CSV table of N, CA and C in Angstrom, one decimal:
chain,number,residue,atom,x,y,z
A,129,MET,N,90.0,84.0,41.9
A,129,MET,CA,88.5,83.8,41.8
A,129,MET,C,87.8,85.0,42.2
A,130,GLN,N,87.0,85.5,41.3
A,130,GLN,CA,86.2,86.7,41.6
A,130,GLN,C,84.9,86.4,42.3
A,131,LEU,N,84.5,87.2,43.2
A,131,LEU,CA,83.2,87.1,43.9
A,131,LEU,C,82.2,88.0,43.4
A,132,ASP,N,80.9,87.6,43.6
A,132,ASP,CA,79.8,88.5,43.3
A,132,ASP,C,80.0,89.8,44.1
A,133,GLU,N,79.5,90.9,43.6
A,133,GLU,CA,79.6,92.2,44.3
A,133,GLU,C,79.0,92.2,45.7
A,134,ASP,N,77.9,91.4,45.9
A,134,ASP,CA,77.3,91.4,47.2
A,134,ASP,C,77.8,90.3,48.1
A,135,SER,N,78.9,89.6,47.7
A,135,SER,CA,79.5,88.6,48.6
A,135,SER,C,80.2,89.2,49.7
A,136,ASN,N,80.1,88.6,50.9
A,136,ASN,CA,80.8,89.1,52.1
A,136,ASN,C,82.3,88.6,52.2
A,137,GLY,N,82.7,87.6,51.3
A,137,GLY,CA,84.0,87.1,51.4
A,137,GLY,C,84.0,85.6,51.2
A,138,LYS,N,85.2,85.0,51.2
A,138,LYS,CA,85.4,83.6,51.0
A,138,LYS,C,85.8,82.9,52.4
A,139,ILE,N,85.1,81.8,52.7
A,139,ILE,CA,85.3,81.0,53.9
A,139,ILE,C,85.6,79.6,53.5
A,140,LEU,N,86.7,79.1,54.0
A,140,LEU,CA,87.1,77.7,53.8
A,140,LEU,C,86.8,76.9,55.1
A,141,ILE,N,86.0,75.9,55.0
A,141,ILE,CA,85.6,75.0,56.1
A,141,ILE,C,86.3,73.7,56.0
A,142,VAL,N,86.9,73.2,57.1
A,142,VAL,CA,87.6,71.9,57.1
A,142,VAL,C,87.1,71.2,58.3
A,143,ASP,N,86.3,70.1,58.0
A,143,ASP,CA,85.7,69.3,59.1
A,143,ASP,C,85.4,67.9,58.5
A,144,ASP,N,85.8,66.9,59.2
A,144,ASP,CA,85.6,65.5,58.7
A,144,ASP,C,84.2,65.0,58.9
A,145,THR,N,83.4,65.8,59.6
A,145,THR,CA,82.0,65.4,59.8
A,145,THR,C,81.1,66.2,58.8
A,146,VAL,N,80.6,65.4,57.8
A,146,VAL,CA,79.9,66.0,56.7
A,146,VAL,C,78.7,66.9,57.1
A,147,VAL,N,78.0,66.4,58.2
A,147,VAL,CA,76.8,67.2,58.7
A,147,VAL,C,77.3,68.6,59.1
A,148,ASN,N,78.4,68.7,59.8
A,148,ASN,CA,78.9,70.0,60.2
A,148,ASN,C,79.2,70.9,59.1
A,149,THR,N,79.9,70.4,58.0
A,149,THR,CA,80.2,71.2,56.9
A,149,THR,C,79.0,71.7,56.2
A,150,ARG,N,78.0,70.8,56.0
A,150,ARG,CA,76.8,71.2,55.3
A,150,ARG,C,76.0,72.2,56.1
A,151,LEU,N,75.9,72.1,57.4
A,151,LEU,CA,75.2,73.1,58.2
A,151,LEU,C,75.9,74.4,58.1
A,152,LEU,N,77.2,74.5,58.3
A,152,LEU,CA,77.9,75.7,58.2
A,152,LEU,C,77.8,76.3,56.8
A,153,GLU,N,77.9,75.5,55.8
A,153,GLU,CA,77.7,76.0,54.4
A,153,GLU,C,76.4,76.6,54.2
A,154,ARG,N,75.3,76.0,54.7
A,154,ARG,CA,74.0,76.6,54.6
A,154,ARG,C,73.9,77.9,55.3
A,155,ILE,N,74.3,78.0,56.5
A,155,ILE,CA,74.2,79.2,57.3
A,155,ILE,C,75.0,80.4,56.6
A,156,LEU,N,76.3,80.1,56.2
A,156,LEU,CA,77.1,81.1,55.7
A,156,LEU,C,76.7,81.5,54.3
A,157,THR,N,76.2,80.6,53.5
A,157,THR,CA,75.7,80.9,52.2
A,157,THR,C,74.5,81.9,52.2
A,158,LYS,N,73.6,81.6,53.2
A,158,LYS,CA,72.5,82.5,53.4
A,158,LYS,C,72.9,83.9,53.8
A,159,ASN,N,74.1,84.0,54.4
A,159,ASN,CA,74.6,85.3,54.8
A,159,ASN,C,75.6,85.9,53.8
A,160,LYS,N,75.5,85.4,52.5
A,160,LYS,CA,76.2,85.9,51.4
A,160,LYS,C,77.7,85.7,51.4
A,161,TYR,N,78.1,84.6,52.0
A,161,TYR,CA,79.6,84.2,52.0
A,161,TYR,C,79.7,83.2,50.9
A,162,HIS,N,80.9,83.2,50.3
A,162,HIS,CA,81.2,82.2,49.3
A,162,HIS,C,82.0,81.1,50.1
A,163,VAL,N,81.4,79.9,50.2
A,163,VAL,CA,81.9,78.8,51.1
A,163,VAL,C,82.6,77.7,50.3
A,164,PHE,N,83.7,77.3,50.8
A,164,PHE,CA,84.4,76.1,50.3
A,164,PHE,C,84.6,75.1,51.4
A,165,PRO,N,83.7,74.1,51.4
A,165,PRO,CA,83.7,73.0,52.4
A,165,PRO,C,84.6,71.9,52.0
A,166,PHE,N,85.4,71.4,52.9
A,166,PHE,CA,86.3,70.2,52.7
A,166,PHE,C,86.2,69.3,53.9
A,167,ASN,N,86.2,68.0,53.6
A,167,ASN,CA,86.1,67.0,54.6
A,167,ASN,C,87.5,66.4,54.9
A,168,SER,N,88.5,66.8,54.1
A,168,SER,CA,89.9,66.3,54.2
A,168,SER,C,90.8,67.5,54.4
A,169,PRO,N,91.6,67.5,55.4
A,169,PRO,CA,92.6,68.6,55.6
A,169,PRO,C,93.6,68.6,54.5
A,170,PHE,N,93.9,67.5,53.9
A,170,PHE,CA,94.9,67.5,52.8
A,170,PHE,C,94.4,68.1,51.5
A,171,LEU,N,93.1,67.8,51.2
A,171,LEU,CA,92.5,68.5,50.1
A,171,LEU,C,92.3,70.0,50.3
A,172,ALA,N,91.9,70.3,51.5
A,172,ALA,CA,91.8,71.8,51.8
A,172,ALA,C,93.1,72.5,51.6
A,173,PHE,N,94.2,71.9,52.2
A,173,PHE,CA,95.5,72.6,52.1
A,173,PHE,C,95.9,72.7,50.6
A,174,ASN,N,95.7,71.7,49.8
A,174,ASN,CA,96.0,71.7,48.4
A,174,ASN,C,95.2,72.8,47.6
A,175,ALA,N,94.0,73.2,48.1
A,175,ALA,CA,93.2,74.1,47.5
A,175,ALA,C,93.4,75.6,47.9
A,176,LEU,N,94.3,75.8,48.9
A,176,LEU,CA,94.5,77.1,49.5
A,176,LEU,C,94.9,78.1,48.5
A,177,GLU,N,95.9,77.8,47.7
A,177,GLU,CA,96.5,78.8,46.8
A,177,GLU,C,95.4,79.3,45.8
A,178,SER,N,94.6,78.4,45.3
A,178,SER,CA,93.6,78.8,44.3
A,178,SER,C,92.4,79.5,45.0
A,179,ILE,N,92.1,79.2,46.2
A,179,ILE,CA,90.9,79.8,46.9
A,179,ILE,C,91.4,81.2,47.6
A,180,MET,N,92.5,81.1,48.3
A,180,MET,CA,92.9,82.3,49.1
A,180,MET,C,91.8,82.8,50.0
A,181,PRO,N,91.2,82.1,50.9
A,181,PRO,CA,90.1,82.5,51.7
A,181,PRO,C,90.4,83.7,52.6
A,182,ASP,N,89.3,84.3,53.0
A,182,ASP,CA,89.4,85.4,54.0
A,182,ASP,C,89.4,84.9,55.4
A,183,LEU,N,88.8,83.7,55.5
A,183,LEU,CA,88.6,83.1,56.9
A,183,LEU,C,88.7,81.6,56.7
A,184,ILE,N,89.3,80.9,57.6
A,184,ILE,CA,89.4,79.4,57.6
A,184,ILE,C,88.8,78.9,58.9
A,185,LEU,N,87.8,78.0,58.8
A,185,LEU,CA,87.2,77.4,60.0
A,185,LEU,C,87.7,75.9,60.1
A,186,LEU,N,88.4,75.6,61.1
A,186,LEU,CA,89.0,74.2,61.2
A,186,LEU,C,88.4,73.4,62.4
A,187,ASP,N,88.1,72.1,62.1
A,187,ASP,CA,87.8,71.2,63.1
A,187,ASP,C,89.1,70.9,63.8
A,188,VAL,N,89.1,70.8,65.2
A,188,VAL,CA,90.3,70.5,65.9
A,188,VAL,C,90.7,69.0,65.9
A,189,MET,N,89.6,68.2,65.9
A,189,MET,CA,89.9,66.7,66.0
A,189,MET,C,89.4,66.1,64.7
A,190,MET,N,90.4,65.7,63.8
A,190,MET,CA,90.2,65.0,62.6
A,190,MET,C,91.1,63.8,62.6
A,191,PRO,N,90.8,62.7,62.0
A,191,PRO,CA,91.6,61.5,62.0
A,191,PRO,C,92.9,61.6,61.2
A,192,GLU,N,92.9,62.2,60.0
A,192,GLU,CA,94.0,62.3,59.1
A,192,GLU,C,95.1,63.2,59.7
A,193,MET,N,94.7,64.4,60.0
A,193,MET,CA,95.5,65.5,60.5
A,193,MET,C,94.6,66.4,61.3
A,194,ASP,N,95.0,66.7,62.6
A,194,ASP,CA,94.1,67.5,63.4
A,194,ASP,C,94.2,69.0,63.0
A,195,GLY,N,93.3,69.8,63.5
A,195,GLY,CA,93.2,71.2,63.1
A,195,GLY,C,94.5,72.0,63.5
A,196,TYR,N,95.1,71.6,64.6
A,196,TYR,CA,96.3,72.3,65.0
A,196,TYR,C,97.5,72.0,64.0
A,197,GLU,N,97.6,70.8,63.6
A,197,GLU,CA,98.6,70.5,62.6
A,197,GLU,C,98.4,71.2,61.3
A,198,LEU,N,97.1,71.2,60.9
A,198,LEU,CA,96.8,71.9,59.6
A,198,LEU,C,97.1,73.4,59.8
A,199,CYS,N,96.8,74.0,60.9
A,199,CYS,CA,97.0,75.4,61.2
A,199,CYS,C,98.5,75.7,61.0
A,200,LEU,N,99.3,74.9,61.6
A,200,LEU,CA,100.8,75.1,61.5
A,200,LEU,C,101.3,74.9,60.0
A,201,LYS,N,100.7,74.0,59.3
A,201,LYS,CA,101.0,73.8,57.9
A,201,LYS,C,100.6,75.0,57.1
A,202,ILE,N,99.4,75.6,57.4
A,202,ILE,CA,98.9,76.8,56.7
A,202,ILE,C,99.9,78.0,57.0
A,203,LYS,N,100.3,78.1,58.3
A,203,LYS,CA,101.1,79.2,58.6
A,203,LYS,C,102.5,79.2,57.9
A,204,SER,N,102.9,78.0,57.6
A,204,SER,CA,104.2,77.8,56.9
A,204,SER,C,104.1,78.1,55.3
A,205,PHE,N,102.8,78.2,54.9
A,205,PHE,CA,102.5,78.5,53.5
A,205,PHE,C,103.0,79.9,53.1
A,206,PRO,N,103.7,80.0,52.0
A,206,PRO,CA,104.2,81.3,51.6
A,206,PRO,C,103.1,82.3,51.5
A,207,ASP,N,103.4,83.5,51.9
A,207,ASP,CA,102.4,84.6,51.9
A,207,ASP,C,101.0,84.2,52.5
A,208,CYS,N,101.1,83.6,53.6
A,208,CYS,CA,99.9,83.0,54.2
A,208,CYS,C,98.9,84.0,54.7
A,209,PHE,N,98.2,84.5,53.7
A,209,PHE,CA,97.0,85.4,53.9
A,209,PHE,C,97.3,86.6,54.7
A,210,THR,N,98.6,87.0,54.8
A,210,THR,CA,98.9,88.3,55.5
A,210,THR,C,98.7,89.4,54.5
A,211,ARG,N,97.9,90.4,54.9
A,211,ARG,CA,97.7,91.6,54.1
A,211,ARG,C,98.5,92.7,54.7
A,212,PRO,N,98.8,93.7,53.9
A,212,PRO,CA,99.5,94.9,54.4
A,212,PRO,C,98.8,95.5,55.6
A,213,GLY,N,99.5,95.7,56.7
A,213,GLY,CA,98.9,96.3,57.9
A,213,GLY,C,98.2,95.4,58.8
A,214,GLU,N,98.2,94.1,58.5
A,214,GLU,CA,97.6,93.1,59.3
A,214,GLU,C,98.6,92.1,59.9
A,215,SER,N,98.3,91.5,61.0
A,215,SER,CA,99.2,90.5,61.6
A,215,SER,C,98.6,89.1,61.3
A,216,ASN,N,99.4,88.1,61.4
A,216,ASN,CA,99.0,86.8,61.1
A,216,ASN,C,99.0,86.0,62.5
A,217,SER,N,98.0,86.2,63.2
A,217,SER,CA,97.9,85.6,64.6
A,217,SER,C,97.0,84.4,64.7
A,218,ILE,N,97.4,83.3,64.1
A,218,ILE,CA,96.6,82.1,64.2
A,218,ILE,C,97.0,81.4,65.5
């Protein structure tokens, strides 16, 4: 997925509280980030490969799967967002 030239990057938000995702989406969009909000950790995980975000914001307490579980699942994802010269310290 290509971004506009003036975009600051892609941010994936995962939070089961819709108000939280909408608020973060508004704030980040105003600051020229391309935002991908999800209310389900399963849907967010399934979208990772197509989005490949620069940053992921996770809610820690969600009913289906908490943020820690999702974080571990993301870390087991092949080529999990590690770029040359960077560490993957989630």
